[in-house]
Short mmCIF file of C-alpha atoms in Angstrom, two decimals:
data_model
loop_
_atom_site.label_atom_id
_atom_site.label_comp_id
_atom_site.label_asym_id
_atom_site.label_seq_id
_atom_site.Cartn_x
_atom_site.Cartn_y
_atom_site.Cartn_z
CA UNK W 1093 0.00 0.00 0.00
CA UNK W 1094 1.56 3.29 -1.02
CA UNK W 1095 0.90 6.93 -1.58
CA UNK W 1096 3.02 7.01 -4.72
CA UNK W 1097 1.10 7.55 -7.96
CA UNK W 1098 2.34 7.08 -11.51
CA UNK W 1099 1.89 9.89 -14.02
CA UNK W 1100 -1.68 11.15 -14.16
CA UNK W 1101 -3.37 7.78 -13.56
CA UNK W 1102 -4.65 8.28 -10.02
CA UNK W 1103 -5.16 11.37 -7.90
CA UNK W 1104 -3.11 11.87 -4.76
CA UNK W 1105 -4.90 10.31 -1.73
CA UNK W 1106 -6.45 12.75 0.66
CA UNK W 1107 -5.35 12.94 4.27
CA UNK W 1108 -8.62 11.23 5.26
CA UNK W 1109 -7.91 8.39 2.83
CA UNK W 1110 -4.40 8.01 4.18
CA UNK W 1111 -5.80 7.85 7.71
CA UNK W 1112 -8.20 5.12 6.63
CA UNK W 1113 -5.36 3.15 5.04
CA UNK W 1114 -3.20 3.38 8.14
CA UNK W 1115 -6.08 2.59 10.50
CA UNK W 1116 -7.02 -0.44 8.40
CA UNK W 1117 -3.46 -1.73 8.62
CA UNK W 1118 -3.38 -1.14 12.36
CA UNK W 1119 -6.65 -3.04 12.75
CA UNK W 1120 -5.28 -5.96 10.76
CA UNK W 1121 -2.16 -5.91 12.92
CA UNK W 1122 -4.30 -6.03 16.06
CA UNK W 1123 -6.24 -9.01 14.69
CA UNK W 1124 -2.95 -10.81 14.02
CA UNK W 1125 -1.75 -9.86 17.51
CA UNK W 1126 -4.81 -11.46 19.09
CA UNK W 1127 -4.29 -14.62 17.03
CA UNK W 1128 -0.71 -14.61 18.28
CA UNK W 1129 -1.93 -14.24 21.87
CA UNK W 1130 -4.39 -17.13 21.41
CA UNK W 1131 -1.56 -19.30 20.11
CA UNK W 1132 0.55 -18.50 23.17
CA UNK W 1133 -2.32 -19.71 25.38
CA UNK W 1134 -2.54 -22.91 23.34
CA UNK W 1135 1.23 -23.39 23.46
CA UNK W 1136 1.25 -23.09 27.26
CA UNK W 1137 -1.43 -25.78 27.53
CA UNK W 1138 0.40 -28.10 25.12
CA UNK W 1139 3.61 -27.66 27.09
CA UNK W 1140 1.77 -28.67 30.27
CA UNK W 1141 0.48 -31.78 28.49
CA UNK W 1142 4.00 -32.56 27.25
CA UNK W 1143 5.27 -32.46 30.83
CA UNK W 1144 2.55 -34.90 31.90
CA UNK W 1145 3.20 -37.15 28.91
CA UNK W 1146 6.95 -37.22 29.56
CA UNK W 1147 6.35 -38.03 33.23
CA UNK W 1148 4.09 -40.91 32.18
CA UNK W 1149 6.70 -42.12 29.72
CA UNK W 1150 9.34 -42.10 32.45
CA UNK W 1151 7.08 -44.19 34.70
CA UNK W 1152 6.49 -46.70 31.91
CA UNK W 1153 10.22 -46.93 31.24
CA UNK W 1154 10.72 -47.81 34.91
CA UNK W 1155 8.06 -50.51 34.56
CA UNK W 1156 9.86 -51.90 31.51
CA UNK W 1157 13.11 -52.09 33.45
CA UNK W 1158 11.36 -53.89 36.30
CA UNK W 1159 9.95 -56.51 33.92
CA UNK W 1160 13.32 -56.91 32.23
CA UNK W 1161 14.88 -57.58 35.63
CA UNK W 1162 12.27 -60.19 36.36
CA UNK W 1163 12.82 -61.93 33.03
CA UNK W 1164 16.57 -61.80 33.64
CA UNK W 1165 15.94 -63.73 36.85
CA UNK W 1166 14.14 -66.41 34.88
CA UNK W 1167 17.04 -66.57 32.45
CA UNK W 1168 19.57 -67.00 35.26
CA UNK W 1169 17.51 -69.77 36.82
CA UNK W 1170 17.22 -71.51 33.48
CA UNK W 1171 20.97 -71.28 32.97
CA UNK W 1172 21.75 -72.63 36.43
CA UNK W 1173 19.43 -75.59 35.85
CA UNK W 1174 21.54 -76.56 32.85
CA UNK W 1175 19.15 -75.44 30.19
CA UNK W 1176 21.33 -72.61 28.92
CA UNK W 1177 19.79 -69.33 27.71
CA UNK W 1178 16.44 -69.83 26.05
CA UNK W 1179 16.43 -67.87 22.73
CA UNK W 1180 13.18 -66.27 23.80
CA UNK W 1181 14.75 -65.00 27.02
CA UNK W 1182 17.81 -63.77 25.13
CA UNK W 1183 15.51 -61.76 22.85
CA UNK W 1184 13.66 -60.27 25.80
CA UNK W 1185 16.92 -59.20 27.46
CA UNK W 1186 17.62 -56.46 24.92
CA UNK W 1187 19.87 -53.53 25.69
CA UNK W 1188 17.17 -50.86 25.69
CA UNK W 1189 13.46 -50.60 26.56
CA UNK W 1190 12.65 -50.08 22.90
CA UNK W 1191 14.59 -53.19 21.79
CA UNK W 1192 13.14 -55.17 24.66
CA UNK W 1193 9.59 -54.19 23.77
CA UNK W 1194 10.20 -54.82 20.09
CA UNK W 1195 10.41 -58.52 20.96
CA UNK W 1196 6.82 -58.59 22.22
CA UNK W 1197 6.02 -61.03 19.42
CA UNK W 1198 7.92 -63.77 21.26
CA UNK W 1199 5.52 -63.63 24.18
CA UNK W 1200 3.27 -66.33 22.74
CA UNK W 1201 6.22 -68.67 22.16
CA UNK W 1202 7.21 -68.42 25.80
CA UNK W 1203 3.73 -68.18 27.31
CA UNK W 1204 3.46 -71.84 28.29
CA UNK W 1205 6.44 -71.56 30.65
CA UNK W 1206 6.02 -68.10 32.17
CA UNK W 1207 2.50 -67.04 31.18
CA UNK W 1208 1.85 -64.61 34.00
CA UNK W 1209 5.14 -62.76 33.77
CA UNK W 1210 5.00 -62.48 30.02
CA UNK W 1211 1.43 -61.18 30.17
CA UNK W 1212 2.73 -58.42 32.43
CA UNK W 1213 5.51 -57.75 29.92
CA UNK W 1214 2.96 -57.45 27.11
CA UNK W 1215 0.86 -54.98 29.13
CA UNK W 1216 3.93 -52.93 29.99
CA UNK W 1217 4.80 -52.90 26.30
CA UNK W 1218 1.40 -51.52 25.35
CA UNK W 1219 1.49 -48.88 28.08
CA UNK W 1220 4.98 -47.76 27.12
CA UNK W 1221 4.12 -47.45 23.44
CA UNK W 1222 0.95 -45.51 24.21
CA UNK W 1223 2.82 -43.09 26.48
CA UNK W 1224 5.50 -42.57 23.83
CA UNK W 1225 2.87 -41.99 21.14
CA UNK W 1226 1.07 -39.37 23.25
CA UNK W 1227 4.33 -37.57 23.98
CA UNK W 1228 5.25 -37.55 20.28
CA UNK W 1229 1.82 -36.18 19.32
CA UNK W 1230 2.10 -33.32 21.80
CA UNK W 1231 5.58 -32.46 20.55
CA UNK W 1232 4.19 -32.26 17.00
CA UNK W 1233 1.43 -29.94 18.25
CA UNK W 1234 4.04 -27.76 19.90
CA UNK W 1235 5.98 -27.48 16.65
CA UNK W 1236 2.82 -26.54 14.73
CA UNK W 1237 1.91 -23.83 17.25
CA UNK W 1238 5.43 -22.43 17.22
CA UNK W 1239 5.18 -22.21 13.41
CA UNK W 1240 1.87 -20.33 13.82
CA UNK W 1241 3.51 -17.91 16.25
CA UNK W 1242 6.28 -17.23 13.75
CA UNK W 1243 3.74 -16.62 10.98
CA UNK W 1244 1.62 -14.22 13.06
CA UNK W 1245 4.72 -12.39 14.27
CA UNK W 1246 5.81 -11.86 10.68
CA UNK W 1247 2.28 -10.74 9.74
CA UNK W 1248 2.18 -8.12 12.50
CA UNK W 1249 5.62 -6.80 11.69
CA UNK W 1250 4.81 -6.58 7.97
CA UNK W 1251 1.54 -4.72 8.59
CA UNK W 1252 3.19 -2.27 10.96
CA UNK W 1253 6.02 -1.71 8.50
CA UNK W 1254 3.46 -1.06 5.75
CA UNK W 1255 1.63 1.45 7.93
CA UNK W 1256 4.87 3.21 8.82
CA UNK W 1257 5.92 3.30 5.17
CA UNK W 1258 2.71 5.15 4.32
CA UNK W 1259 3.26 7.63 7.11
CA UNK W 1260 6.89 8.13 6.13
CA UNK W 1261 5.81 9.28 2.67
CA UNK W 1262 3.82 12.15 4.05
CA UNK W 1263 5.45 15.55 4.03
CA UNK W 1264 5.77 17.24 7.40
CA UNK W 1265 2.88 19.53 6.63
CA UNK W 1266 0.64 16.63 5.58
CA UNK W 1267 1.56 14.66 8.71
CA UNK W 1268 0.62 17.66 10.83
CA UNK W 1269 -2.72 17.88 9.04
CA UNK W 1270 -3.30 14.16 9.63
CA UNK W 1271 -2.67 14.53 13.35
CA UNK W 1272 -4.96 17.56 13.46
CA UNK W 1273 -7.71 15.60 11.74
CA UNK W 1274 -7.32 12.74 14.21
CA UNK W 1275 -7.73 15.17 17.08
CA UNK W 1276 -10.79 16.80 15.57
CA UNK W 1277 -12.51 13.46 14.98
CA UNK W 1278 -11.55 11.81 18.27
CA UNK W 1279 -14.12 11.33 21.02
CA UNK W 1280 -11.54 12.41 23.60
CA UNK W 1281 -8.92 15.18 23.41
CA UNK W 1282 -5.46 14.40 22.16
CA UNK W 1283 -3.33 12.43 24.59
CA UNK W 1284 0.09 13.47 23.34
CA UNK W 1285 3.01 13.93 25.66
CA UNK W 1286 2.23 17.61 26.24
CA UNK W 1287 -1.56 17.25 26.21
CA UNK W 1288 -2.22 14.05 28.15
CA UNK W 1289 -5.41 14.51 30.11
CA UNK W 1290 -5.49 14.03 33.85
CA UNK W 1291 -6.73 10.63 35.04
CA UNK W 1292 -9.29 12.17 37.39
CA UNK W 1293 -10.79 14.17 34.52
CA UNK W 1294 -10.93 11.13 32.21
CA UNK W 1295 -12.68 8.89 34.71
CA UNK W 1296 -16.48 9.21 35.00
CA UNK W 1297 -17.92 9.92 38.44
CA UNK W 1298 -19.17 6.35 39.02
CA UNK W 1299 -18.76 4.76 42.46
CA UNK W 1300 -16.82 1.50 42.19
CA UNK W 1301 -15.10 -0.58 44.84
CA UNK W 1302 -13.99 -4.11 45.63
CA UNK W 1303 -12.51 -6.22 42.88
CA UNK W 1304 -14.02 -4.10 40.12
CA UNK W 1305 -12.49 -1.05 41.75
CA UNK W 1306 -9.05 -2.69 41.73
CA UNK W 1307 -9.47 -3.54 38.05
CA UNK W 1308 -10.52 -0.04 37.03
CA UNK W 1309 -7.87 1.63 39.20
CA UNK W 1310 -5.12 -0.47 37.66
CA UNK W 1311 -6.24 0.15 34.09
CA UNK W 1312 -6.64 3.89 34.66
CA UNK W 1313 -3.17 4.09 36.15
CA UNK W 1314 -1.81 2.98 32.74
CA UNK W 1315 -3.32 5.93 30.84
CA UNK W 1316 -0.85 7.25 28.30
CA UNK W 1317 1.22 4.05 28.15
CA UNK W 1318 1.90 3.14 24.52
CA UNK W 1319 0.29 0.26 22.68
CA UNK W 1320 2.73 -2.45 21.65
CA UNK W 1321 1.80 -5.74 20.06
CA UNK W 1322 2.04 -8.67 22.45
CA UNK W 1323 2.49 -6.14 25.27
CA UNK W 1324 2.06 -7.42 28.84
CA UNK W 1325 3.29 -4.26 30.56
CA UNK W 1326 4.48 -2.75 32.67
CA UNK W 1327 5.21 0.13 30.27
CA UNK W 1328 3.35 -0.89 27.10
CA UNK W 1329 0.27 -2.99 26.40
CA UNK W 1330 -1.91 -4.60 23.83
CA UNK W 1331 -5.65 -4.70 24.52
CA UNK W 1332 -5.93 -8.16 26.09
CA UNK W 1333 -2.61 -7.79 27.88
CA UNK W 1334 -4.03 -4.77 29.73
CA UNK W 1335 -7.31 -6.48 30.63
CA UNK W 1336 -5.53 -9.62 31.82
CA UNK W 1337 -3.15 -7.59 34.01
CA UNK W 1338 -5.99 -5.46 35.40
CA UNK W 1339 -8.07 -8.47 36.44
CA UNK W 1340 -4.97 -10.15 37.86
CA UNK W 1341 -4.90 -7.25 40.32
CA UNK W 1342 -8.29 -8.54 41.53
CA UNK W 1343 -7.01 -12.11 41.81
CA UNK W 1344 -8.67 -13.37 38.62
CA UNK W 1345 -6.64 -15.11 35.94
CA UNK W 1346 -7.75 -14.50 32.35
CA UNK W 1347 -6.62 -16.11 29.09
CA UNK W 1348 -4.22 -14.05 27.01
CA UNK W 1349 -6.39 -13.35 23.93
CA UNK W 1350 -9.57 -11.29 23.64
CA UNK W 1351 -11.29 -14.15 21.79
CA UNK W 1352 -10.74 -16.39 24.82
CA UNK W 1353 -11.42 -13.76 27.48
CA UNK W 1354 -15.05 -13.41 26.40
CA UNK W 1355 -15.62 -16.94 27.70
CA UNK W 1356 -14.40 -15.99 31.19
CA UNK W 1357 -17.09 -15.14 33.71
CA UNK W 1358 -20.73 -14.27 33.09
CA UNK W 1359 -21.99 -12.79 29.82
CA UNK W 1360 -23.78 -9.45 30.20
CA UNK W 1361 -25.61 -7.20 27.74
CA UNK W 1362 -24.54 -3.67 26.95
CA UNK W 1363 -27.41 -2.34 29.08
CA UNK W 1364 -26.15 -4.38 32.06
CA UNK W 1365 -22.58 -3.10 31.96
CA UNK W 1366 -20.91 -2.30 35.28
CA UNK W 1367 -17.42 -0.95 35.98
CA UNK W 1368 -14.82 -3.68 35.57
CA UNK W 1369 -16.76 -5.59 32.91
CA UNK W 1370 -14.90 -6.54 29.76
CA UNK W 1371 -16.30 -5.18 26.50
CA UNK W 1372 -15.44 -6.90 23.21
CA UNK W 1373 -15.43 -5.59 19.67
CA UNK W 1374 -15.51 -6.71 16.03
CA UNK W 1375 -16.34 -10.08 14.48
CA UNK W 1376 -14.32 -12.16 14.91
CA UNK W 1377 -13.43 -10.61 18.26
CA UNK W 1378 -10.10 -8.78 18.05
CA UNK W 1379 -10.33 -6.01 20.67
CA UNK W 1380 -11.29 -5.70 24.33
CA UNK W 1381 -11.59 -2.85 26.81
CA UNK W 1382 -12.66 -2.37 30.43
CA UNK W 1383 -15.92 -0.59 31.17
CA UNK W 1384 -15.41 2.20 33.71
CA UNK W 1385 -18.95 3.58 33.85
CA UNK W 1386 -20.60 6.59 32.29
CA UNK W 1387 -20.62 4.96 28.84
CA UNK W 1388 -16.81 4.85 28.74
CA UNK W 1389 -14.11 2.20 28.45
CA UNK W 1390 -10.40 2.28 29.13
CA UNK W 1391 -8.35 0.27 26.63
CA UNK W 1392 -5.03 -0.14 24.89
CA UNK W 1393 -6.14 1.31 21.58
CA UNK W 1394 -4.05 0.17 18.61
CA UNK W 1395 -0.49 0.40 17.25
CA UNK W 1396 0.68 3.98 17.20
CA UNK W 1397 -1.62 5.06 20.05
CA UNK W 1398 -1.77 4.79 23.83
CA UNK W 1399 -3.96 3.48 26.65
CA UNK W 1400 -6.93 5.84 26.69
CA UNK W 1401 -10.54 6.42 27.68
CA UNK W 1402 -13.09 6.29 24.87
CA UNK W 1403 -16.80 5.93 24.29
CA UNK W 1404 -18.13 2.37 24.68
CA UNK W 1405 -19.63 2.66 21.19
CA UNK W 1406 -16.38 3.71 19.53
CA UNK W 1407 -16.11 0.31 17.79
CA UNK W 1408 -18.58 -2.39 16.69
CA UNK W 1409 -19.84 -4.04 19.90
CA UNK W 1410 -19.51 -7.82 19.98
CA UNK W 1411 -20.30 -8.75 23.59
CA UNK W 1412 -19.39 -8.28 27.22
CA UNK W 1413 -18.54 -10.44 30.18
CA UNK W 1414 -18.09 -10.05 33.94
CA UNK W 1415 -15.08 -12.09 35.13
CA UNK W 1416 -14.78 -13.63 38.56
#
């Protein structure tokens, strides 16, 4: 996407059109960021399952070694009785659990002599192979999720680079006009470094206490912090990173992505909103803010902006939930 035109084919984009281009890229970047956040949640769960699978595999390996020791005892007894080493026993006494279990087919040949012990060996073999299969499957899932994370990271970086390239093509005067237009069309005054509004002025006069109060207080204390994709604080945030951190202040753990956070707690309608509630936007969901009362939300806006207070209807409403 570019501002450059060739010859007399297309007119120069207006400042409003440039703003729409940049905002569209920022929105796409935020969508990719939320997909990235959802993948990090999934990766954490898969890693927990891998730990459980590897622990199970270790237990099954111990069971294999125990059975091998038992079979070795049979082999020694057979040797001492003058029978030498039975070929079946020699096969079962492999050097590794995998080699040992690979000889499971000899169980039937030896079953008449040591039926009970070999039945145990067969069961151990099945349990070991199942545990190893589950561990391998989870490792493959981990690799797939890590590939998704790489893809979404590249998507976000490309979109942000595209947006910056558009802005870089603007002359200083045009950039100033763009910023002026943003200010004129914003619901709230500009929150630049020299014009950042006071927190007490931004916050509606709505009584709030308890856990919801802790949530709102935390979020409001981040006003003016920049948006950064994948941001978990403490100095920059993305939308779901801010909401997760705010509710953590109230002792409630939330998933990392906005699409998952809507399933936390009790769903509420827009007319039922109370301070602390999470408000979700777009379809599919790609943005979330915290309701603070008075028809306002506090949220980490989008790339290139900061944590701010805006009207609850600033974006297409998708749903709301009350965590806890």
